[in-house]
XYZ file of C-alpha atoms in Angstrom:
261
model
C 32.597 91.945 -2.371
C 29.755 92.830 -4.777
C 31.085 94.459 -7.972
C 29.242 97.733 -7.324
C 31.044 98.078 -3.974
C 34.579 97.734 -5.353
C 36.435 100.981 -4.619
C 39.556 102.520 -6.065
C 39.957 100.315 -9.141
C 38.242 102.298 -11.897
C 41.433 103.652 -13.455
C 43.062 100.218 -13.396
C 40.006 98.568 -14.953
C 39.925 101.154 -17.736
C 43.588 100.417 -18.415
C 42.947 96.667 -18.501
C 40.176 97.091 -21.071
C 42.422 99.363 -23.141
C 45.104 96.674 -23.138
C 42.597 93.960 -24.022
C 41.651 95.972 -27.094
C 45.121 95.161 -28.436
C 46.277 91.898 -26.810
C 45.894 89.433 -23.982
C 46.826 90.528 -20.459
C 48.853 89.000 -17.635
C 47.629 90.630 -14.417
C 50.375 90.521 -11.799
C 49.175 90.565 -8.203
C 50.349 89.469 -4.779
C 48.025 87.471 -2.568
C 45.059 89.290 -1.047
C 45.394 92.415 -3.171
C 41.871 92.239 -4.629
C 42.371 90.697 -8.070
C 39.182 88.625 -7.902
C 37.123 91.716 -7.074
C 38.644 93.474 -10.096
C 37.788 90.566 -12.409
C 34.260 90.300 -11.058
C 33.701 94.010 -11.649
C 35.043 93.649 -15.197
C 32.629 90.783 -15.799
C 29.675 92.707 -14.391
C 30.317 95.946 -16.270
C 32.217 95.497 -19.550
C 32.514 98.429 -21.982
C 30.328 98.698 -25.065
C 31.061 95.997 -27.604
C 32.418 93.533 -25.036
C 31.150 90.666 -22.924
C 33.277 89.133 -20.167
C 33.288 85.799 -18.378
C 35.127 85.071 -15.129
C 36.573 81.552 -14.795
C 38.428 80.172 -11.763
C 40.630 77.176 -12.574
C 42.514 76.649 -9.302
C 41.389 73.017 -8.899
C 41.998 72.010 -12.536
C 44.461 69.136 -12.825
C 44.406 68.263 -16.544
C 43.766 70.158 -19.792
C 40.452 68.419 -20.513
C 39.001 69.826 -17.302
C 40.449 73.222 -18.227
C 38.464 73.097 -21.481
C 35.372 72.072 -19.529
C 35.682 75.066 -17.174
C 36.009 77.516 -20.048
C 33.054 75.896 -21.804
C 30.894 76.023 -18.673
C 31.548 79.752 -18.331
C 31.049 80.681 -21.978
C 28.619 78.198 -23.544
C 25.812 80.758 -23.556
C 27.958 82.928 -25.842
C 28.399 80.296 -28.538
C 26.282 80.982 -31.646
C 23.512 78.522 -32.345
C 24.674 75.731 -34.570
C 28.196 75.513 -33.120
C 27.126 72.522 -30.994
C 30.421 72.425 -29.126
C 28.921 71.263 -25.845
C 27.274 68.387 -27.710
C 30.605 67.613 -29.368
C 32.374 67.507 -26.020
C 29.669 65.348 -24.460
C 29.610 63.098 -27.515
C 33.363 62.590 -27.461
C 33.383 61.399 -23.877
C 30.213 59.342 -24.210
C 31.766 57.601 -27.199
C 34.866 56.875 -25.166
C 32.820 55.436 -22.335
C 33.449 58.351 -19.962
C 30.778 60.319 -18.191
C 32.725 63.527 -17.671
C 35.543 65.493 -19.202
C 37.862 64.814 -16.300
C 38.533 61.164 -17.241
C 42.126 61.949 -18.176
C 43.352 58.356 -18.368
C 41.492 57.664 -21.613
C 44.149 57.891 -24.368
C 41.910 59.778 -26.792
C 41.249 62.493 -24.204
C 44.957 63.248 -24.120
C 44.898 64.153 -27.806
C 41.421 65.630 -28.302
C 41.529 68.442 -25.749
C 43.694 70.690 -27.953
C 41.284 70.684 -30.887
C 38.296 71.107 -28.547
C 39.926 74.137 -26.900
C 40.784 75.815 -30.196
C 37.325 75.015 -31.587
C 35.749 76.558 -28.492
C 37.747 79.764 -28.814
C 37.004 79.951 -32.528
C 33.306 79.455 -31.823
C 33.371 82.290 -29.300
C 34.994 84.533 -31.899
C 31.717 84.342 -33.846
C 29.758 85.937 -31.024
C 28.346 89.335 -31.925
C 30.509 91.079 -29.321
C 34.154 90.700 -28.410
C 34.718 88.223 -25.598
C 37.120 88.581 -22.674
C 37.861 85.375 -20.727
C 39.179 86.340 -17.286
C 41.040 83.278 -15.976
C 41.726 83.361 -12.232
C 44.346 81.112 -10.586
C 45.802 80.210 -13.976
C 49.325 79.527 -12.627
C 47.889 77.087 -10.072
C 46.139 75.166 -12.853
C 49.331 74.940 -14.925
C 51.256 73.776 -11.862
C 48.623 71.156 -11.041
C 48.695 69.875 -14.613
C 52.487 69.610 -14.465
C 52.201 67.506 -11.305
C 49.341 65.230 -12.375
C 49.543 64.998 -16.165
C 53.227 65.745 -16.655
C 55.399 68.687 -17.623
C 54.989 68.057 -21.341
C 51.207 68.325 -21.061
C 51.482 71.595 -19.125
C 53.764 72.918 -21.856
C 51.263 71.849 -24.516
C 48.459 73.776 -22.786
C 50.563 76.932 -22.609
C 51.613 76.588 -26.240
C 48.059 75.888 -27.427
C 46.808 79.045 -25.730
C 49.729 80.959 -27.225
C 48.815 79.628 -30.657
C 45.333 81.028 -30.199
C 46.607 84.431 -29.112
C 48.656 84.690 -32.301
C 45.673 83.797 -34.501
C 43.729 86.434 -36.409
C 40.505 85.556 -34.574
C 42.158 86.322 -31.223
C 41.131 89.952 -31.689
C 37.587 88.740 -30.947
C 38.457 86.577 -27.920
C 41.016 87.982 -25.510
C 42.497 86.085 -22.580
C 43.486 87.494 -19.201
C 45.556 85.369 -16.798
C 46.065 86.037 -13.119
C 46.637 84.097 -9.922
C 47.941 84.123 -6.372
C 51.051 82.235 -7.480
C 53.196 84.106 -9.979
C 53.223 82.455 -13.399
C 56.984 82.988 -13.488
C 57.327 80.442 -10.666
C 55.531 77.765 -12.694
C 57.446 78.654 -15.868
C 60.709 78.318 -13.973
C 59.726 74.798 -12.914
C 58.832 73.937 -16.505
C 62.134 75.396 -17.715
C 63.900 72.927 -15.421
C 62.017 70.210 -17.316
C 63.238 71.567 -20.660
C 60.577 74.105 -21.595
C 61.893 76.869 -23.838
C 58.590 78.435 -24.840
C 57.495 82.017 -24.212
C 53.725 81.629 -23.643
C 53.103 85.211 -22.495
C 55.499 87.220 -24.654
C 52.592 88.559 -26.726
C 50.614 89.595 -23.632
C 50.627 92.950 -21.849
C 51.803 92.887 -18.229
C 49.792 94.893 -15.718
C 50.479 95.101 -11.978
C 47.732 95.341 -9.383
C 48.823 97.579 -6.524
C 47.219 99.585 -3.715
C 43.840 101.267 -3.991
C 43.740 104.484 -5.973
C 43.253 107.958 -4.562
C 41.221 108.161 -1.370
C 39.557 104.777 -1.840
C 41.450 103.127 1.030
C 40.385 105.990 3.313
C 36.746 105.562 2.278
C 36.945 101.771 2.706
C 38.413 102.215 6.195
C 35.799 104.802 7.094
C 32.956 102.500 6.015
C 34.400 99.634 8.037
C 34.817 101.754 11.148
C 31.264 103.067 10.845
C 30.032 99.479 10.603
C 31.863 98.678 13.846
C 30.218 101.664 15.497
C 26.753 100.622 14.266
C 27.354 97.153 15.699
C 28.236 98.669 19.060
C 31.825 97.397 19.009
C 33.366 100.867 19.317
C 32.316 104.499 19.768
C 34.040 107.449 18.125
C 33.982 111.036 19.216
C 33.033 113.428 16.422
C 36.663 114.275 15.616
C 38.074 110.739 15.876
C 36.586 108.836 12.954
C 38.519 110.488 10.136
C 41.787 110.221 12.034
C 41.194 106.535 12.687
C 40.414 105.958 9.011
C 43.632 107.714 7.964
C 45.623 105.579 10.398
C 44.077 102.352 9.073
C 44.723 103.330 5.430
C 48.343 104.228 6.194
C 49.112 101.157 8.279
C 47.752 98.820 5.582
C 49.477 100.558 2.640
C 46.020 101.043 1.066
C 45.613 97.317 0.371
C 41.923 96.374 0.657
C 42.267 92.932 2.243
C 44.446 94.311 5.032
C 42.131 97.279 5.584
C 39.332 94.780 6.253
C 41.514 92.562 8.424
C 42.840 95.408 10.555
C 39.344 96.737 11.162
């Protein structure tokens, strides 16, 4: 859904930006609730003094690729002279690799931490504050645990926590969300001996149903589209009642409004 067509999330988005003023955010959402639409709207229309970048990391399977995804999304924000992209490319060229994802090279397994912290520090020098909106973060951590090992997944979480405790973190805030709850992944890592608390400095914010009459308006628009397409015809007094029924039956959750229509 285009950002300018996202309904019923303005209050939530204002709250998320207020929280990001002070700390990182863990956005808690069930599947199909509309988290991606919220992040895309935040990216498209940040408040004064901010710039936002949306990053999806669902397919990431090692920390080096995680760094690459963040860099791809934010490289235009790095001040001239930082040269981080050249550093990354130079590191892997020197090692004989052609891309960041060559995880089997021993040096890659040690260099990604400094590259990630250098990237975040470089972004902190941008003229505006930067919000990195990381979608499917729990999936990435779970994939890394499976492919690169539990210890490596722990190291990624702890490295990001280290950043969030740094003074410069006020200039670069992180938001994590995903279809899989991060608590599920952390529980698996705890079974492997992890005792860290990678999100204890982050604000928790739940994403629930649409606000106010937004679900009713979304249902009404969908029903009108059906009528325009000739799939259904409403009498003059039926449309609003049908929209109310759709909003109620779907508990004002946007994905299910669309699916029911």
